[in-house]
Each structure stands twice: as C-alpha cells, then as structure tokens.
PDB file of C-alpha atoms in Angstrom:
ATOM      1  CA  MET A   1    -126.729   9.174  79.353  1.00 68.00           C
ATOM      2  CA  GLY A   2    -128.297  12.369  77.625  1.00 92.00           C
ATOM      3  CA  VAL A   3    -127.216  16.247  77.806  1.00 94.00           C
ATOM      4  CA  LEU A   4    -129.437  18.569  79.251  1.00 96.00           C
ATOM      5  CA  THR A   5    -131.066  21.331  77.508  1.00 96.00           C
ATOM      6  CA  GLY A   6    -130.749  25.072  78.412  1.00 97.00           C
ATOM      7  CA  LEU A   7    -133.934  25.166  79.934  1.00 96.00           C
ATOM      8  CA  GLU A   8    -133.456  21.697  82.003  1.00 97.00           C
ATOM      9  CA  ILE A   9    -130.782  23.297  83.223  1.00 97.00           C
ATOM     10  CA  LYS A  10    -132.860  26.086  84.411  1.00 97.00           C
ATOM     11  CA  GLU A  11    -135.305  24.159  85.944  1.00 97.00           C
ATOM     12  CA  ARG A  12    -132.629  21.409  87.746  1.00 96.00           C
ATOM     13  CA  MET A  13    -131.076  25.259  89.166  1.00 96.00           C
ATOM     14  CA  LYS A  14    -134.424  25.543  90.853  1.00 96.00           C
ATOM     15  CA  LYS A  15    -134.924  22.229  92.394  1.00 95.00           C
ATOM     16  CA  GLY A  16    -131.166  22.757  93.486  1.00 94.00           C
ATOM     17  CA  ASP A  17    -129.919  19.960  91.582  1.00 93.00           C
ATOM     18  CA  ILE A  18    -127.453  22.703  90.003  1.00 96.00           C
ATOM     19  CA  VAL A  19    -125.468  25.403  91.309  1.00 97.00           C
ATOM     20  CA  ILE A  20    -124.351  27.812  89.410  1.00 98.00           C
ATOM     21  CA  LYS A  21    -123.096  31.141  91.252  1.00 98.00           C
ATOM     22  CA  PRO A  22    -123.403  33.943  89.726  1.00 98.00           C
ATOM     23  CA  PHE A  23    -126.263  33.226  87.515  1.00 98.00           C
ATOM     24  CA  ASN A  24    -126.610  35.381  84.283  1.00 97.00           C
ATOM     25  CA  GLU A  25    -129.579  34.034  82.177  1.00 96.00           C
ATOM     26  CA  ASN A  26    -128.115  35.474  79.142  1.00 98.00           C
ATOM     27  CA  GLN A  27    -124.863  32.954  79.485  1.00 98.00           C
ATOM     28  CA  LEU A  28    -127.667  29.887  78.916  1.00 98.00           C
ATOM     29  CA  GLY A  29    -127.540  28.218  75.829  1.00 96.00           C
ATOM     30  CA  PRO A  30    -129.680  25.269  74.281  1.00 97.00           C
ATOM     31  CA  ASN A  31    -127.841  22.791  75.893  1.00 96.00           C
ATOM     32  CA  SER A  32    -124.902  24.447  77.932  1.00 97.00           C
ATOM     33  CA  TYR A  33    -123.901  27.370  80.260  1.00 98.00           C
ATOM     34  CA  ASN A  34    -121.350  29.652  79.330  1.00 98.00           C
ATOM     35  CA  LEU A  35    -118.685  30.240  81.941  1.00 98.00           C
ATOM     36  CA  ARG A  36    -116.461  33.227  82.025  1.00 98.00           C
ATOM     37  CA  LEU A  37    -112.918  33.873  82.704  1.00 98.00           C
ATOM     38  CA  GLY A  38    -111.562  35.304  86.012  1.00 98.00           C
ATOM     39  CA  ASN A  39    -108.929  38.146  86.334  1.00 98.00           C
ATOM     40  CA  THR A  40    -106.297  36.118  87.611  1.00 98.00           C
ATOM     41  CA  LEU A  41    -103.863  33.347  85.027  1.00 98.00           C
ATOM     42  CA  LEU A  42    -100.929  30.931  86.964  1.00 97.00           C
ATOM     43  CA  VAL A  43     -97.791  30.005  84.885  1.00 98.00           C
ATOM     44  CA  TYR A  44     -95.224  27.373  86.374  1.00 97.00           C
ATOM     45  CA  THR A  45     -91.751  28.917  86.850  1.00 97.00           C
ATOM     46  CA  ASP A  46     -89.650  26.037  86.683  1.00 96.00           C
ATOM     47  CA  ASP A  47     -88.189  25.300  83.174  1.00 94.00           C
ATOM     48  CA  ILE A  48     -88.956  20.989  84.113  1.00 96.00           C
ATOM     49  CA  ILE A  49     -92.561  20.704  85.855  1.00 95.00           C
ATOM     50  CA  ASP A  50     -91.747  17.682  88.233  1.00 95.00           C
ATOM     51  CA  MET A  51     -95.245  15.877  88.934  1.00 94.00           C
ATOM     52  CA  LYS A  52     -93.831  14.295  92.139  1.00 94.00           C
ATOM     53  CA  LYS A  53     -93.374  17.862  93.602  1.00 93.00           C
ATOM     54  CA  SER A  54     -95.727  21.101  94.472  1.00 93.00           C
ATOM     55  CA  ASN A  55     -94.330  23.260  91.521  1.00 95.00           C
ATOM     56  CA  PRO A  56     -93.949  27.088  91.929  1.00 96.00           C
ATOM     57  CA  THR A  57     -96.037  29.246  89.940  1.00 97.00           C
ATOM     58  CA  LYS A  58     -96.347  32.865  89.341  1.00 97.00           C
ATOM     59  CA  GLU A  59     -99.457  35.201  89.567  1.00 97.00           C
ATOM     60  CA  ILE A  60    -100.635  37.025  86.566  1.00 98.00           C
ATOM     61  CA  ILE A  61    -103.364  39.559  86.996  1.00 98.00           C
ATOM     62  CA  ILE A  62    -105.302  40.398  83.477  1.00 98.00           C
ATOM     63  CA  PRO A  63    -105.467  44.386  83.317  1.00 98.00           C
ATOM     64  CA  LYS A  64    -108.223  45.780  82.018  1.00 97.00           C
ATOM     65  CA  GLU A  65    -106.708  46.279  78.795  1.00 98.00           C
ATOM     66  CA  GLY A  66    -106.428  42.747  78.381  1.00 98.00           C
ATOM     67  CA  TYR A  67    -103.375  40.183  78.891  1.00 98.00           C
ATOM     68  CA  VAL A  68    -101.507  38.661  75.703  1.00 98.00           C
ATOM     69  CA  LEU A  69    -101.540  35.003  75.908  1.00 98.00           C
ATOM     70  CA  GLN A  70     -98.297  33.339  74.032  1.00 98.00           C
ATOM     71  CA  PRO A  71     -98.183  29.993  72.516  1.00 98.00           C
ATOM     72  CA  GLY A  72     -95.915  27.380  74.526  1.00 96.00           C
ATOM     73  CA  GLU A  73     -96.836  28.646  77.740  1.00 97.00           C
ATOM     74  CA  LEU A  74     -99.475  26.926  79.732  1.00 97.00           C
ATOM     75  CA  TYR A  75    -101.839  29.209  81.626  1.00 98.00           C
ATOM     76  CA  LEU A  76    -104.009  28.277  84.608  1.00 97.00           C
ATOM     77  CA  GLY A  77    -106.907  30.354  84.704  1.00 97.00           C
ATOM     78  CA  LYS A  78    -110.399  29.851  86.862  1.00 96.00           C
ATOM     79  CA  THR A  79    -113.712  30.540  86.051  1.00 97.00           C
ATOM     80  CA  ILE A  80    -116.062  33.480  87.742  1.00 98.00           C
ATOM     81  CA  GLU A  81    -118.766  30.762  88.238  1.00 98.00           C
ATOM     82  CA  TRP A  82    -118.795  28.611  90.955  1.00 97.00           C
ATOM     83  CA  THR A  83    -121.080  25.205  90.196  1.00 96.00           C
ATOM     84  CA  GLU A  84    -122.040  22.139  92.067  1.00 94.00           C
ATOM     85  CA  THR A  85    -124.166  19.154  91.138  1.00 93.00           C
ATOM     86  CA  ASP A  86    -124.926  15.765  93.194  1.00 89.00           C
ATOM     87  CA  ASN A  87    -126.427  13.968  90.711  1.00 91.00           C
ATOM     88  CA  LEU A  88    -125.260  14.842  86.943  1.00 93.00           C
ATOM     89  CA  VAL A  89    -122.061  14.729  85.488  1.00 93.00           C
ATOM     90  CA  PRO A  90    -120.734  18.699  84.438  1.00 95.00           C
ATOM     91  CA  ILE A  91    -118.907  18.433  81.528  1.00 94.00           C
ATOM     92  CA  LEU A  92    -116.689  21.617  80.727  1.00 94.00           C
ATOM     93  CA  GLU A  93    -115.681  22.628  76.848  1.00 94.00           C
ATOM     94  CA  GLY A  94    -114.029  25.468  75.214  1.00 94.00           C
ATOM     95  CA  ARG A  95    -116.412  27.567  73.142  1.00 95.00           C
ATOM     96  CA  SER A  96    -116.401  27.793  69.181  1.00 94.00           C
ATOM     97  CA  SER A  97    -116.223  31.195  69.414  1.00 95.00           C
ATOM     98  CA  THR A  98    -112.497  30.739  71.741  1.00 96.00           C
ATOM     99  CA  ALA A  99    -111.355  27.652  69.649  1.00 95.00           C
ATOM    100  CA  ARG A 100    -111.787  30.134  66.318  1.00 96.00           C
ATOM    101  CA  LEU A 101    -109.286  32.162  67.884  1.00 97.00           C
ATOM    102  CA  GLY A 102    -107.016  29.535  68.650  1.00 97.00           C
ATOM    103  CA  MET A 103    -107.295  28.958  72.472  1.00 97.00           C
ATOM    104  CA  GLN A 104    -107.546  25.763  74.126  1.00 96.00           C
ATOM    105  CA  ILE A 105    -109.501  25.813  77.227  1.00 94.00           C
ATOM    106  CA  HIS A 106    -108.594  22.797  78.867  1.00 88.00           C
ATOM    107  CA  LEU A 107    -105.948  20.010  77.813  1.00 84.00           C
ATOM    108  CA  THR A 108    -107.583  17.094  79.567  1.00 77.00           C
ATOM    109  CA  GLY A 109    -109.479  18.182  82.252  1.00 69.00           C
ATOM    110  CA  GLY A 110    -113.354  18.539  80.990  1.00 77.00           C
ATOM    111  CA  TRP A 111    -114.725  15.665  82.685  1.00 80.00           C
ATOM    112  CA  GLY A 112    -116.244  16.240  86.153  1.00 84.00           C
ATOM    113  CA  ASP A 113    -117.200  14.085  88.793  1.00 84.00           C
ATOM    114  CA  ILE A 114    -120.579  13.916  90.646  1.00 85.00           C
ATOM    115  CA  GLY A 115    -120.571  16.045  93.480  1.00 87.00           C
ATOM    116  CA  ASN A 116    -118.012  18.727  91.841  1.00 87.00           C
ATOM    117  CA  LYS A 117    -118.226  21.817  94.234  1.00 91.00           C
ATOM    118  CA  LEU A 118    -115.808  24.751  92.812  1.00 91.00           C
ATOM    119  CA  ASN A 119    -114.493  27.081  90.592  1.00 94.00           C
ATOM    120  CA  TRP A 120    -113.225  25.191  87.418  1.00 94.00           C
ATOM    121  CA  THR A 121    -109.897  25.803  87.100  1.00 94.00           C
ATOM    122  CA  LEU A 122    -109.093  26.086  83.227  1.00 96.00           C
ATOM    123  CA  GLU A 123    -105.854  24.533  81.115  1.00 95.00           C
ATOM    124  CA  ILE A 124    -105.224  27.551  78.575  1.00 97.00           C
ATOM    125  CA  LYS A 125    -103.078  27.087  75.780  1.00 97.00           C
ATOM    126  CA  VAL A 126    -103.014  29.517  72.175  1.00 98.00           C
ATOM    127  CA  THR A 127    -101.679  28.751  68.887  1.00 98.00           C
ATOM    128  CA  LYS A 128    -100.899  32.431  68.094  1.00 98.00           C
ATOM    129  CA  PRO A 129    -100.402  35.225  70.479  1.00 98.00           C
ATOM    130  CA  LEU A 130    -103.777  36.301  71.976  1.00 98.00           C
ATOM    131  CA  ARG A 131    -105.540  38.770  73.888  1.00 98.00           C
ATOM    132  CA  VAL A 132    -107.744  37.678  76.550  1.00 98.00           C
ATOM    133  CA  TYR A 133    -110.136  39.703  79.132  1.00 98.00           C
ATOM    134  CA  ALA A 134    -111.155  39.063  82.470  1.00 98.00           C
ATOM    135  CA  GLY A 135    -114.778  38.201  82.477  1.00 98.00           C
ATOM    136  CA  SER A 136    -115.241  36.875  78.982  1.00 98.00           C
ATOM    137  CA  GLU A 137    -117.157  34.094  77.701  1.00 98.00           C
ATOM    138  CA  VAL A 138    -114.675  31.561  77.313  1.00 98.00           C
ATOM    139  CA  CYS A 139    -116.151  27.782  78.322  1.00 97.00           C
ATOM    140  CA  GLN A 140    -118.994  26.086  78.526  1.00 97.00           C
ATOM    141  CA  ILE A 141    -120.374  23.370  81.126  1.00 97.00           C
ATOM    142  CA  ALA A 142    -122.879  21.138  79.827  1.00 96.00           C
ATOM    143  CA  TYR A 143    -124.537  18.506  82.149  1.00 96.00           C
ATOM    144  CA  HIS A 144    -124.922  14.726  81.422  1.00 94.00           C
ATOM    145  CA  THR A 145    -127.277  12.396  83.132  1.00 93.00           C
ATOM    146  CA  ILE A 146    -126.147   9.378  84.868  1.00 88.00           C
ATOM    147  CA  GLU A 147    -126.895   6.040  85.029  1.00 87.00           C
ATOM    148  CA  GLY A 148    -126.711   4.150  88.698  1.00 86.00           C
ATOM    149  CA  ASP A 149    -126.464   4.803  91.914  1.00 84.00           C
ATOM    150  CA  PRO A 150    -124.970   8.372  92.279  1.00 78.00           C
ATOM    151  CA  SER A 151    -124.171   8.215  96.247  1.00 79.00           C
ATOM    152  CA  MET A 152    -120.459   7.857  95.512  1.00 76.00           C
ATOM    153  CA  LYS A 153    -119.140  11.544  94.875  1.00 75.00           C
ATOM    154  CA  TYR A 154    -116.160  13.097  94.023  1.00 74.00           C
ATOM    155  CA  ASN A 155    -114.491  14.126  97.490  1.00 70.00           C
ATOM    156  CA  GLY A 156    -111.128  14.332  95.694  1.00 71.00           C
ATOM    157  CA  LYS A 157    -108.155  17.046  95.914  1.00 70.00           C
ATOM    158  CA  TYR A 158    -109.591  19.753  94.260  1.00 76.00           C
ATOM    159  CA  GLN A 159    -113.078  20.021  95.656  1.00 76.00           C
ATOM    160  CA  GLY A 160    -114.050  23.304  96.904  1.00 71.00           C
ATOM    161  CA  ASN A 161    -111.657  25.172  95.018  1.00 77.00           C
ATOM    162  CA  THR A 162    -112.275  28.647  94.879  1.00 82.00           C
ATOM    163  CA  GLU A 163    -108.784  29.447  93.639  1.00 84.00           C
ATOM    164  CA  ILE A 164    -106.891  28.518  90.458  1.00 88.00           C
ATOM    165  CA  GLY A 165    -105.538  24.720  91.347  1.00 82.00           C
ATOM    166  CA  ALA A 166    -102.138  23.924  90.176  1.00 86.00           C
ATOM    167  CA  SER A 167    -101.698  20.281  90.271  1.00 84.00           C
ATOM    168  CA  LYS A 168    -101.369  18.574  93.343  1.00 86.00           C
ATOM    169  CA  MET A 169    -100.629  15.225  91.763  1.00 86.00           C
ATOM    170  CA  PHE A 170     -97.510  15.252  94.218  1.00 88.00           C
ATOM    171  CA  LYS A 171    -100.154  14.251  96.799  1.00 86.00           C
ATOM    172  CA  ASP A 172    -100.843  11.259  94.783  1.00 85.00           C
ATOM    173  CA  PHE A 173     -97.423   9.549  95.118  1.00 88.00           C
ATOM    174  CA  ASN A 174     -97.510  10.874  99.016  1.00 68.00           C
ATOM    175  CA  ASP A 175    -100.542   8.732  99.114  1.00 58.00           C
ATOM    176  CA  LYS A 176     -98.778   5.372  98.225  1.00 54.00           C
TER     177      LYS A 176
END
C-alpha cells in the first residue's frame, strides 16, 4: 500500500478517481491535500453520553473573530471540502501546525473507506484554550492505494454527510 503524491492526487482528480470540492491548488501538498474547518461546531449537551441513544447536541457558529475551544470538551466540526473516492483509501490527519498548538483533529476516526463520499466530521480536542477560525486549514487528507478487489464500497450510516455527523452508534444496537 503506497501513499499518493500531491501531483498524483491532482492527476487522479482529472481521471475522476478523487473528487475534492471545492479544490484549491494552494492547498495541495507533497503527499496530501489540506482541508479547511467549516463555520459550525457541535457539542454534546448531556453530562453523560450514552452510546445506545441519539445524544442531544448544541450548535456553535464560529464568528469572524474566532471561537475559543476549551480543554476537556469534545467538539465536532466538519471540513468545508467534500471528498469522494471509489478505489483508494482516504486517510485524515491533523497538520503539524495545528498539533503544535495542542489541537487534535480526530480521536480515532481518521481512516476512511473505499467509497467514502462526504464532508469529513472532525473530532476536535485541545490541550489549552485555543481560538479557531472558520476556513483555517486544520487537517490533511492523504490517499493510499489498495490491494485486491475494490468492489466492496462504504455504504454506512455516515455516507453522504454534508453536515456534522454526531455519533450514530445507537443504530448499531438497534440493528442487532
């Protein structure tokens, strides 16, 4: 399994193997593409989050002057960019610049699946209070090649998300 270079990402976009909308060549790196933070965050409102239920959330709109994230809170955000691929494995990672500010962009949800078509939901935590701004390049997407038949595509509960996707784990319990 290899990682595509930035130039190969651009070539694969021309072929339709990768879709990134909107695309800005200035966000293309040597082996990844930088994704930007949207202007909305979600936080869970109950003191205890229950994996067997749909947990209530509160929406926060990031104002022009930024919004200060607090340690100990989980913020769900989303990328401005919509991405698609049917024959590669997309991997989402934080950028070193955001990590050096104490910002985690995902807790464990960085691997995508073949067939992902969505705006990525970000699972954000910070080590110190941190002011964030909508439109900031906070993470990067890389693409791994695969071995084997790519016909088994992702068609899960988050497919097609254009909004922030709070956990739908409760559906796993309902389906059994």
